[in-house]
Coordinates of C-alpha atoms in Angstrom, one line a residue:
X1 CA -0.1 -29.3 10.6
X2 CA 3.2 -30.9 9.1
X3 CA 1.1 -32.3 6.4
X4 CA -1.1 -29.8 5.4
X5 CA 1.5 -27.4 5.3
X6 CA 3.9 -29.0 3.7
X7 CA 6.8 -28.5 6.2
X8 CA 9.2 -31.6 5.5
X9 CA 8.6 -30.7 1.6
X10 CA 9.5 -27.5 2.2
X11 CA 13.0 -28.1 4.2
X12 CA 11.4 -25.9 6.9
X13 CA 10.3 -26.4 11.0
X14 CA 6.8 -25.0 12.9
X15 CA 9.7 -23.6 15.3
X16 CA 11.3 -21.7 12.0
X17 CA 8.0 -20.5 10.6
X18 CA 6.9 -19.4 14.3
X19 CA 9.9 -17.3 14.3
X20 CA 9.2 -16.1 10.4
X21 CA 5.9 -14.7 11.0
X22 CA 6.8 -12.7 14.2
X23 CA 9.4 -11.7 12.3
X24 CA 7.5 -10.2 9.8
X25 CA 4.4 -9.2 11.9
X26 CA 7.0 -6.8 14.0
X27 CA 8.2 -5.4 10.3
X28 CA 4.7 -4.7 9.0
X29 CA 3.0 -3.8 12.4
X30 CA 3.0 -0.2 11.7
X31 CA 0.3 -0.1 9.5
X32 CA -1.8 -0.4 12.1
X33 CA -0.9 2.7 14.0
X34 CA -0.3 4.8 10.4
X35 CA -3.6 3.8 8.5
X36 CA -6.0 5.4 11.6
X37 CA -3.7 8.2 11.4
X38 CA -4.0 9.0 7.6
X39 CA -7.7 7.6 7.0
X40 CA -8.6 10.0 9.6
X41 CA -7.5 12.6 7.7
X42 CA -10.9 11.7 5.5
X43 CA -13.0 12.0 8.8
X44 CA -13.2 8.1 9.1
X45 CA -13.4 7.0 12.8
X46 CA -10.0 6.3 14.0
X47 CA -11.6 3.1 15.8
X48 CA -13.5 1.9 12.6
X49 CA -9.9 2.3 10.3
X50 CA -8.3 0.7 13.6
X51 CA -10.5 -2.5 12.6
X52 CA -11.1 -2.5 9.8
X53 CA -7.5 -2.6 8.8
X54 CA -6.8 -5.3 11.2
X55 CA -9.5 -7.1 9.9
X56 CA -8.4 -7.3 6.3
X57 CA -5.2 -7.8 7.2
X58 CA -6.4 -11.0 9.0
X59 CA -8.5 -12.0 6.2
X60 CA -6.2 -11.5 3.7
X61 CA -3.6 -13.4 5.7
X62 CA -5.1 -16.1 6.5
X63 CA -6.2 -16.7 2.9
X64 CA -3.1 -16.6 2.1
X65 CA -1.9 -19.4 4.6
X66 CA -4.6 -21.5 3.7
X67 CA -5.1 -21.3 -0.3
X68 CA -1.4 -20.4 -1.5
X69 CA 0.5 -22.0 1.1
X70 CA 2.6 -19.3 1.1
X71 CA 4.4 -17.0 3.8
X72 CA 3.1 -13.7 2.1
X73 CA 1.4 -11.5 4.5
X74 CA -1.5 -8.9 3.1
X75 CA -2.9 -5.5 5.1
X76 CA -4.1 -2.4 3.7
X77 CA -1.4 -0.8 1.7
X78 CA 0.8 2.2 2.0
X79 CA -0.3 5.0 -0.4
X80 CA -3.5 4.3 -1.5
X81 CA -4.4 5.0 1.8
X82 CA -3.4 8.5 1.2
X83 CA -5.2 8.6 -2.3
X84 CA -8.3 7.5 -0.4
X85 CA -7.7 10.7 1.7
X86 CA -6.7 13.1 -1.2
X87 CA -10.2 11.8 -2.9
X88 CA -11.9 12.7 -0.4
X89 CA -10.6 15.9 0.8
X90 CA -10.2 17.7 -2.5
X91 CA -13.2 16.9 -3.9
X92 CA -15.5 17.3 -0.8
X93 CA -16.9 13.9 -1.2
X94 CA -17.9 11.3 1.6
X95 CA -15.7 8.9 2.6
X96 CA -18.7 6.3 1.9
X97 CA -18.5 7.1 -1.7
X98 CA -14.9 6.0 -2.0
X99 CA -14.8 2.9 -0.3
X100 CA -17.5 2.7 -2.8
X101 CA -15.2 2.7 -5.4
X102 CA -12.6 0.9 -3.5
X103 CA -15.2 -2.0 -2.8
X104 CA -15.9 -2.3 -7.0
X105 CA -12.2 -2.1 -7.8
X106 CA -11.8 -4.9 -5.3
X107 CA -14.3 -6.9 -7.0
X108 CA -13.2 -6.3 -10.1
X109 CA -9.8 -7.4 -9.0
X110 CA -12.0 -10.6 -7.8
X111 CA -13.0 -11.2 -10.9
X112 CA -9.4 -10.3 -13.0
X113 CA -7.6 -13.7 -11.2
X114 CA -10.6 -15.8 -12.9
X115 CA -8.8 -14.7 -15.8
X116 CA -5.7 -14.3 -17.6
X117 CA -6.5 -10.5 -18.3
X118 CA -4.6 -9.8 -15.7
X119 CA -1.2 -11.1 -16.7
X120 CA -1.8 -9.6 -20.2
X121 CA -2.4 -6.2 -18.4
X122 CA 0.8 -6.4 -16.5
X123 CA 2.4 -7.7 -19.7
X124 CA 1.2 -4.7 -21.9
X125 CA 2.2 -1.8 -19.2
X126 CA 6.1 -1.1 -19.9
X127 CA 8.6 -1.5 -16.7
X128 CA 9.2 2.2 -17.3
X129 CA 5.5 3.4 -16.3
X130 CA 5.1 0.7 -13.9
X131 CA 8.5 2.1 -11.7
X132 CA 7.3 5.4 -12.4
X133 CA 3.4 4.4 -10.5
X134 CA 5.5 3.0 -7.7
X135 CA 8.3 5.8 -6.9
X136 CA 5.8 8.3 -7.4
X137 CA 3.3 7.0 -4.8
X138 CA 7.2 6.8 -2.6
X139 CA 7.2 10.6 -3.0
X140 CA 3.3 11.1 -2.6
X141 CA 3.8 9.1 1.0
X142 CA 6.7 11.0 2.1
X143 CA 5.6 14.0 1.1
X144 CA 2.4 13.3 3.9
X145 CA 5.0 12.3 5.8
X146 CA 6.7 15.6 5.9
X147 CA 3.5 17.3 6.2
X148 CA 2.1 15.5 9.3
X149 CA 5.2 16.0 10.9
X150 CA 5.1 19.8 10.3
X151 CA 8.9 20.0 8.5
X152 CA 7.0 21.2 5.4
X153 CA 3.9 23.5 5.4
X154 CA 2.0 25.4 3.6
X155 CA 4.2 28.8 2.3
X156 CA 1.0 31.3 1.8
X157 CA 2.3 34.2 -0.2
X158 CA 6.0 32.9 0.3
X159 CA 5.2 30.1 -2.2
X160 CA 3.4 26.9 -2.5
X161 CA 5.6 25.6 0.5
X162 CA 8.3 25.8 3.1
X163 CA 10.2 24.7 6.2
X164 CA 8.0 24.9 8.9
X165 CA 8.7 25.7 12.9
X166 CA 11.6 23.1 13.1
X167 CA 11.4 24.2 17.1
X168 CA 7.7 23.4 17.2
X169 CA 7.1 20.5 19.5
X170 CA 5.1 18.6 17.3
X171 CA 8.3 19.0 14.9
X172 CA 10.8 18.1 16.9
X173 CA 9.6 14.8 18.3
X174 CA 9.0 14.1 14.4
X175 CA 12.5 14.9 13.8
X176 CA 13.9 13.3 16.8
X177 CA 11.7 9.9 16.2
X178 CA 13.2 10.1 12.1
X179 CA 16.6 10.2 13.0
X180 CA 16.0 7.0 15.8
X181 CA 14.2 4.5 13.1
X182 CA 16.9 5.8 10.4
X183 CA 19.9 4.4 12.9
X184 CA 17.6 1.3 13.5
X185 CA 17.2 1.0 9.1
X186 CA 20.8 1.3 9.3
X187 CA 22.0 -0.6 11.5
X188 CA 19.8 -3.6 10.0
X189 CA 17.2 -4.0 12.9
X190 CA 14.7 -6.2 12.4
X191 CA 11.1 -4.4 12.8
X192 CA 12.9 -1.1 12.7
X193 CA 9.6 0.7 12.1
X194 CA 8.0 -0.8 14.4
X195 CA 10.9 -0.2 17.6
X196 CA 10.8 3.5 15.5
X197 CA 7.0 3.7 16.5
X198 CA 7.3 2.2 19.8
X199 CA 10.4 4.9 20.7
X200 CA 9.0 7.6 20.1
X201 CA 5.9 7.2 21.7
X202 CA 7.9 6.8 24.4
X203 CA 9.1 10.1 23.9
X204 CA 6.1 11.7 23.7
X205 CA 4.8 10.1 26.7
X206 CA 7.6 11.6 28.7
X207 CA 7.3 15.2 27.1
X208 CA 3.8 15.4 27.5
X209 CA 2.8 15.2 23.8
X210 CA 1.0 11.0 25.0
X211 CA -1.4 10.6 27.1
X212 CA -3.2 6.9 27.7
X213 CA -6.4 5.8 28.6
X214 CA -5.7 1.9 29.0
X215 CA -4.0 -0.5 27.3
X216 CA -6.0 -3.8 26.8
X217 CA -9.4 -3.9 26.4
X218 CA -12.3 -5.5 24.5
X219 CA -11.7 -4.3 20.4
X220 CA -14.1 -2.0 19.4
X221 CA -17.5 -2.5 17.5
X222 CA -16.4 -2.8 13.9
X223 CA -18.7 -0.9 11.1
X224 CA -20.1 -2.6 8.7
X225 CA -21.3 -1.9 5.3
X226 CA -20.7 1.7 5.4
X227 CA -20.3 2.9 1.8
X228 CA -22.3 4.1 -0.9
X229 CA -21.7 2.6 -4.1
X230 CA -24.1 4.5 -6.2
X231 CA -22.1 7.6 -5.4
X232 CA -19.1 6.3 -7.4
X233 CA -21.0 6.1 -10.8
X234 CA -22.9 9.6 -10.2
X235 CA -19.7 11.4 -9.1
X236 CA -17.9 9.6 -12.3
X237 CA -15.0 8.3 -9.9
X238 CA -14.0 5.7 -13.1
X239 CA -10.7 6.8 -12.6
X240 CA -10.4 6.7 -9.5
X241 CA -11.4 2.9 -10.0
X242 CA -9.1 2.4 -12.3
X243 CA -6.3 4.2 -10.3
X244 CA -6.9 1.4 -7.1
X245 CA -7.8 -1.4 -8.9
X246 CA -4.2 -0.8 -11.2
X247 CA -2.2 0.0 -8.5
X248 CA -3.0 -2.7 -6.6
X249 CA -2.5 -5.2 -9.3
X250 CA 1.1 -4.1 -9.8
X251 CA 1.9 -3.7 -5.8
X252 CA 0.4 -7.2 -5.5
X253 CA 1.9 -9.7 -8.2
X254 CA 5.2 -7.6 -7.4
X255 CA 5.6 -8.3 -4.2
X256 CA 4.3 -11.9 -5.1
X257 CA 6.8 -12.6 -7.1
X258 CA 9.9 -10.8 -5.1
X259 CA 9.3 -13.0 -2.0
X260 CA 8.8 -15.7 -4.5
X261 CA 12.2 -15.4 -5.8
X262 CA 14.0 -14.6 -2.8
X263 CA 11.8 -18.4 -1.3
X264 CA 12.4 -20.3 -4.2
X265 CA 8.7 -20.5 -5.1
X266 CA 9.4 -20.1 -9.1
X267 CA 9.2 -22.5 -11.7
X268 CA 9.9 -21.2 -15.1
X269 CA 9.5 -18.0 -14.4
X270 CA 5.7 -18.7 -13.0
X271 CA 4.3 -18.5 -9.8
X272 CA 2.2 -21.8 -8.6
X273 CA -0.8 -20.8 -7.4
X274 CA -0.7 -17.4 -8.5
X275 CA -4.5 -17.4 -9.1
X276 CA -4.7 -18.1 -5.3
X277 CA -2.7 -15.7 -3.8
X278 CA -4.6 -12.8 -6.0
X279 CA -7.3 -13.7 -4.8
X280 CA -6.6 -13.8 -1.2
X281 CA -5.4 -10.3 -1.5
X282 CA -8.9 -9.2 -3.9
X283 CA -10.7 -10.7 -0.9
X284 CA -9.3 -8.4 1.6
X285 CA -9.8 -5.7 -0.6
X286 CA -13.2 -6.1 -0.7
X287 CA -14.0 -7.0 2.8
X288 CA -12.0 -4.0 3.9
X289 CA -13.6 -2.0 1.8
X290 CA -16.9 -2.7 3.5
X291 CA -15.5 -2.1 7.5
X292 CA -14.1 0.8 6.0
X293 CA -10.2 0.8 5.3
X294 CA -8.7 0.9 1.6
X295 CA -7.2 -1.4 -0.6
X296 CA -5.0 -3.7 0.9
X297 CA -1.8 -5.7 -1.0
X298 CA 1.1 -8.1 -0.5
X299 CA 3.5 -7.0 2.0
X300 CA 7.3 -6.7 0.6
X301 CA 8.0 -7.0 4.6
X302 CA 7.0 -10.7 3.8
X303 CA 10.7 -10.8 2.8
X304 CA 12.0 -10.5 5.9
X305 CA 10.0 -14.0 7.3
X306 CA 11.3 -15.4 4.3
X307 CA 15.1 -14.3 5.0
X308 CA 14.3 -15.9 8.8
X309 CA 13.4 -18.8 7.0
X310 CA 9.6 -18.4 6.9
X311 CA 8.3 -20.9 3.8
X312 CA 4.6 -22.2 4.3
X313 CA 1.3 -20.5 4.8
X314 CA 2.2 -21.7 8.4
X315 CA 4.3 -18.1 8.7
X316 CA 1.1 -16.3 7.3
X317 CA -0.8 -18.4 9.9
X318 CA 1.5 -16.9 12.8
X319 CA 1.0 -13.4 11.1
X320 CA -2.8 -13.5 10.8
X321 CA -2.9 -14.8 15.0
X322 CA -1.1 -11.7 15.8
X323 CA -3.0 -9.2 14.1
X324 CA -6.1 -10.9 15.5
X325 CA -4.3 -10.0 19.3
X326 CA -4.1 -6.9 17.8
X327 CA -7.3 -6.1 18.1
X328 CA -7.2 -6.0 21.9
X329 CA -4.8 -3.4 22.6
X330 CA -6.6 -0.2 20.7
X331 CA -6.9 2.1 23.5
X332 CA -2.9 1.6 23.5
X333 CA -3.0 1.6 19.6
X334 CA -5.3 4.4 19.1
X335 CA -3.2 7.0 21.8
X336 CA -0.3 6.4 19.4
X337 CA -2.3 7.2 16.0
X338 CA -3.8 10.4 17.5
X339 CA -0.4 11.7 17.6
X340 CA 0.9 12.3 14.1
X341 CA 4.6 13.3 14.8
X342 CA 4.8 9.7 15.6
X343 CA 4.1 8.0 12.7
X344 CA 5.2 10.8 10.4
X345 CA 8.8 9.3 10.1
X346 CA 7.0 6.0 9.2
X347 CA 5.5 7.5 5.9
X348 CA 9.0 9.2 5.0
X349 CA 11.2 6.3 5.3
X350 CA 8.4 3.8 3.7
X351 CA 8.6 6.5 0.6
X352 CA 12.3 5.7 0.3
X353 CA 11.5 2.4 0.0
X354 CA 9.2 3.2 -2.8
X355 CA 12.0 4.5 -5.0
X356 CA 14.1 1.6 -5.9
X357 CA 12.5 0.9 -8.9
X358 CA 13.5 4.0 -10.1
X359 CA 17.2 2.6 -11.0
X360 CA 15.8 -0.2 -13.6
X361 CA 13.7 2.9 -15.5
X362 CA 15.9 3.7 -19.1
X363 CA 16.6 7.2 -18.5
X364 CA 19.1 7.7 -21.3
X365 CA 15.9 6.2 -23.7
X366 CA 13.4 10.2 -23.7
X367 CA 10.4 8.0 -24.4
X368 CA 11.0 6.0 -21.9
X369 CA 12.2 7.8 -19.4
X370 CA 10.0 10.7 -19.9
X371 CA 6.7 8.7 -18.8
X372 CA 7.9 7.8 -15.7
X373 CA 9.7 11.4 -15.0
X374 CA 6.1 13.0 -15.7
X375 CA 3.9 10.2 -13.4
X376 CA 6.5 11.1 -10.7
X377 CA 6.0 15.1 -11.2
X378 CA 2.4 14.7 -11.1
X379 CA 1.5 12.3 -8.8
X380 CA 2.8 14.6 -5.4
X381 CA 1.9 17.9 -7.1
X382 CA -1.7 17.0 -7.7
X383 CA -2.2 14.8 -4.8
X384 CA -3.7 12.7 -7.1
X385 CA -2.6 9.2 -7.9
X386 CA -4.8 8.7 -10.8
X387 CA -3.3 12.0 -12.9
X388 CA 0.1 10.7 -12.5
X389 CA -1.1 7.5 -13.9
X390 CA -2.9 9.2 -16.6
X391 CA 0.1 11.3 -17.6
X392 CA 2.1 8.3 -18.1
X393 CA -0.4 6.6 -20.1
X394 CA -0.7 9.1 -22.1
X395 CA 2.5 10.1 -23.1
X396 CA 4.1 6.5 -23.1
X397 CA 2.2 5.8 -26.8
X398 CA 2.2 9.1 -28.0
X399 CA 6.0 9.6 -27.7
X400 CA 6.6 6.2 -29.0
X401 CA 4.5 6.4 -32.1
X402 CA 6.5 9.9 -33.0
X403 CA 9.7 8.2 -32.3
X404 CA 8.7 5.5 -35.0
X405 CA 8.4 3.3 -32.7
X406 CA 4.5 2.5 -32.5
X407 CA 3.9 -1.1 -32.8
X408 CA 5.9 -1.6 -30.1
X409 CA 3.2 -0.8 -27.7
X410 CA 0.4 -2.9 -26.8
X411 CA -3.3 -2.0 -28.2
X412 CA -4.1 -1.9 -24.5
X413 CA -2.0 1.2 -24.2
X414 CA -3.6 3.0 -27.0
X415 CA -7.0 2.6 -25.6
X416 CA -6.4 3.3 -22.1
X417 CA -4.3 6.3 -23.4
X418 CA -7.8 7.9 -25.4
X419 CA -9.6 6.9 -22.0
X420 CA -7.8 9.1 -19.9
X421 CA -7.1 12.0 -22.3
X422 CA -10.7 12.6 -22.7
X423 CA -11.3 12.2 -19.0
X424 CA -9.1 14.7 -17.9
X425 CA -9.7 17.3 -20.9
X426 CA -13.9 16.6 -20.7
X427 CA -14.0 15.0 -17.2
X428 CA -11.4 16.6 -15.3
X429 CA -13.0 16.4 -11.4
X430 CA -11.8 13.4 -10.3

């Protein structure tokens, strides 16, 4: 183990990287109560998301440990799990079709970390769009969050919304379970979501609002294959392709190369085994895709394992071991996800998180900041991630040529700008 992980090389112990990955296991744990809770939203089984999410993340993991050597951890990621959902329930498709589409942009993604396509596409999308993507899928997620937990609802002829029954028991344990994960953000508690999760389920077990059937048992039957992906090319869902397949590209060589930095894994600005690591995460993509969960990506909790000192794939290693434990506490796991108030105050907080990038975007620059200002409008307004990314690419060049200030924009741009103006004026569905 010392020598295939490199430990002595990398200054580190299998004690140290034991304690890294429950570290960060405890920090990203929540996405396995949240995702059955959202996907469900799109009539998916909360048993098959329950797997299916724990299988990718294992997957993905493990790949990670054992091709990169590094202590990144990968599960389905936060927002285009409520995209997936917004898909689906707008547009009355099935939820086949879209882990259709999320099953081609995951091979595509495959097939991008072959090549150096994808570094030129990150290279050619300005910082100002891609912070705009992120803090507008922040807003999209706690905006769900809001929503589940009843705060905000629907206004009817009072306007498009308003503060619900704040004295609504559904409400209230939302409210109350916010305010106990905000203290534990605050005061710097390591797997704060998590203990947030875990508190107010307690909670709701003591008002009522919880009720279990078991704790451990055997994991249920996972589903396999269950998508249809000649439904994605006769509903026309290119953008909505585009929209996972480019979303996950920027969440993943981010967050790749943040927990880089903070471990010391750069050389020259380049990541070693790059290629590797995208692929580990294109691999989950796809797999989960076909069990039925959506895209997964590199965890930014990873940076917490690294801050406990976490610095081989031996961390990932830990990580992927206790999601596959996981899997043998659903009824436990599943009581919690049917019980939205409790996870609510996950999806608001992991919003905030979302917005940082939001203090690097040029704002006194129009052209700039304008872009991002519109994808961050958009993207909650129209429940659509894929608008908000097409609003940005189109008014990035087109305010940039009138400024004079044309061939500073990639070709890429330009074309991908035409794309999605005559998709949403001639193809506007999806």
């Amino acid at each position: 183990m010392n020598r295939f992980f490199k430990l002595q090389e990398n200054q580190t112990t299998i004690k140290t990287e034991i304690n890294a990955g429950i570290t960060t296991f405890l920090t990203m744990v929540y996405i396995i109560f949240v995702n059955p809770v959202i996907l469900g939203n799109a009539g998916v089984p909360s048993g098959q998301v329950f797997m299916a999410t724990i299988i990718s993340a294992l997957v993905g993991t493990l790949l990670m440990a054992l091709l990169a050597n590094y202590p990144i951890a990968i599960a389905p990621g936060m927002g285009l799990n409520a995209y997936f959902v917004t898909v689906v329930t707008k547009y009355g498709l099935s939820y086949s079709i879209v882990f259709g589409a999320v099953f081609i942009a995951g091979v595509i993604f495959l097939l991008l970390s072959f090549t150096s396509l994808r570094e030129k596409l990150i290279e050619a999308i300005p910082n100002s769009l891609k912070f705009g993507i992120t803090s507008g899928i922040g807003l999209f997620i706690a905006f769900l969050g809001l929503q589940f937990s009843g705060i905000i609802v629907d206004g009817g002829e009072a306007g498009l919304l308003t503060l619900g029954d704040l004295q609504a028991p559904n409400t209230l344990l939302s409210i109350a379970g916010l305010f106990i994960t905000l203290i534990l953000m605050a005061r710097n508690v390591k797997g704060a979501l998590f203990y947030g999760i875990v508190m107010t389920a307690i909670i709701a077990f003591f008002t009522g609002q919880l009720t279990f059937n078991g704790v451990v048992s055997m994991p249920p039957a996972p589903v396999f294959f269950e998508m249809n992906i000649a439904g994605v090319f006769t509903e026309g869902l290119y953008a909505v392709v585009f929209a996972f397949l480019l979303v996950t590209i920027f969440d993943t060589t981010g967050t790749l190369v943040g927990v880089a930095e903070q471990a010391g894994f750069m050389k020259d600005g380049k990541l070693p085994k790059a290629k590797s690591a995208l692929m580990a995460d294109a691999i989950a993509t796809t797999v989960g895709s076909t069990f039925g969960s959506s895209p997964s990506t590199a965890y930014v909790e990873s940076t917490s394992g690294v801050a406990a000192g976490g610095r081989t794939g031996l961390t990932s290693l830990v990580i992927a071991g206790l999601f596959f434990l996981s899997m043998f506490f659903s009824p436990f796991i599943q009581a919690i996800s049917g019980v939205s108030a409790i996870t609510a105050p996950v999806l608001i907080i992991v919003g905030c998180f979302m917005m940082e990038g939001l203090s690097r975007v040029d704002w006194k620059s129009f052209d700039e900041a304008f872009p991002s200002f519109i994808i961050i409008l958009t993207m909650p307004l129209t429940s659509s991630i894929a608008t908000g990314i097409a609003m940005g690419f189109i008014t990035y060049p087109l305010l940039k040529v009138v400024s004079g200030k044309g061939k500073e924009v990639s070709w890429l741009l330009y074309v991908f700008g035409i794309l999605f103006a005559i998709q949403l004026v001639f193809f506007p569905a999806h």
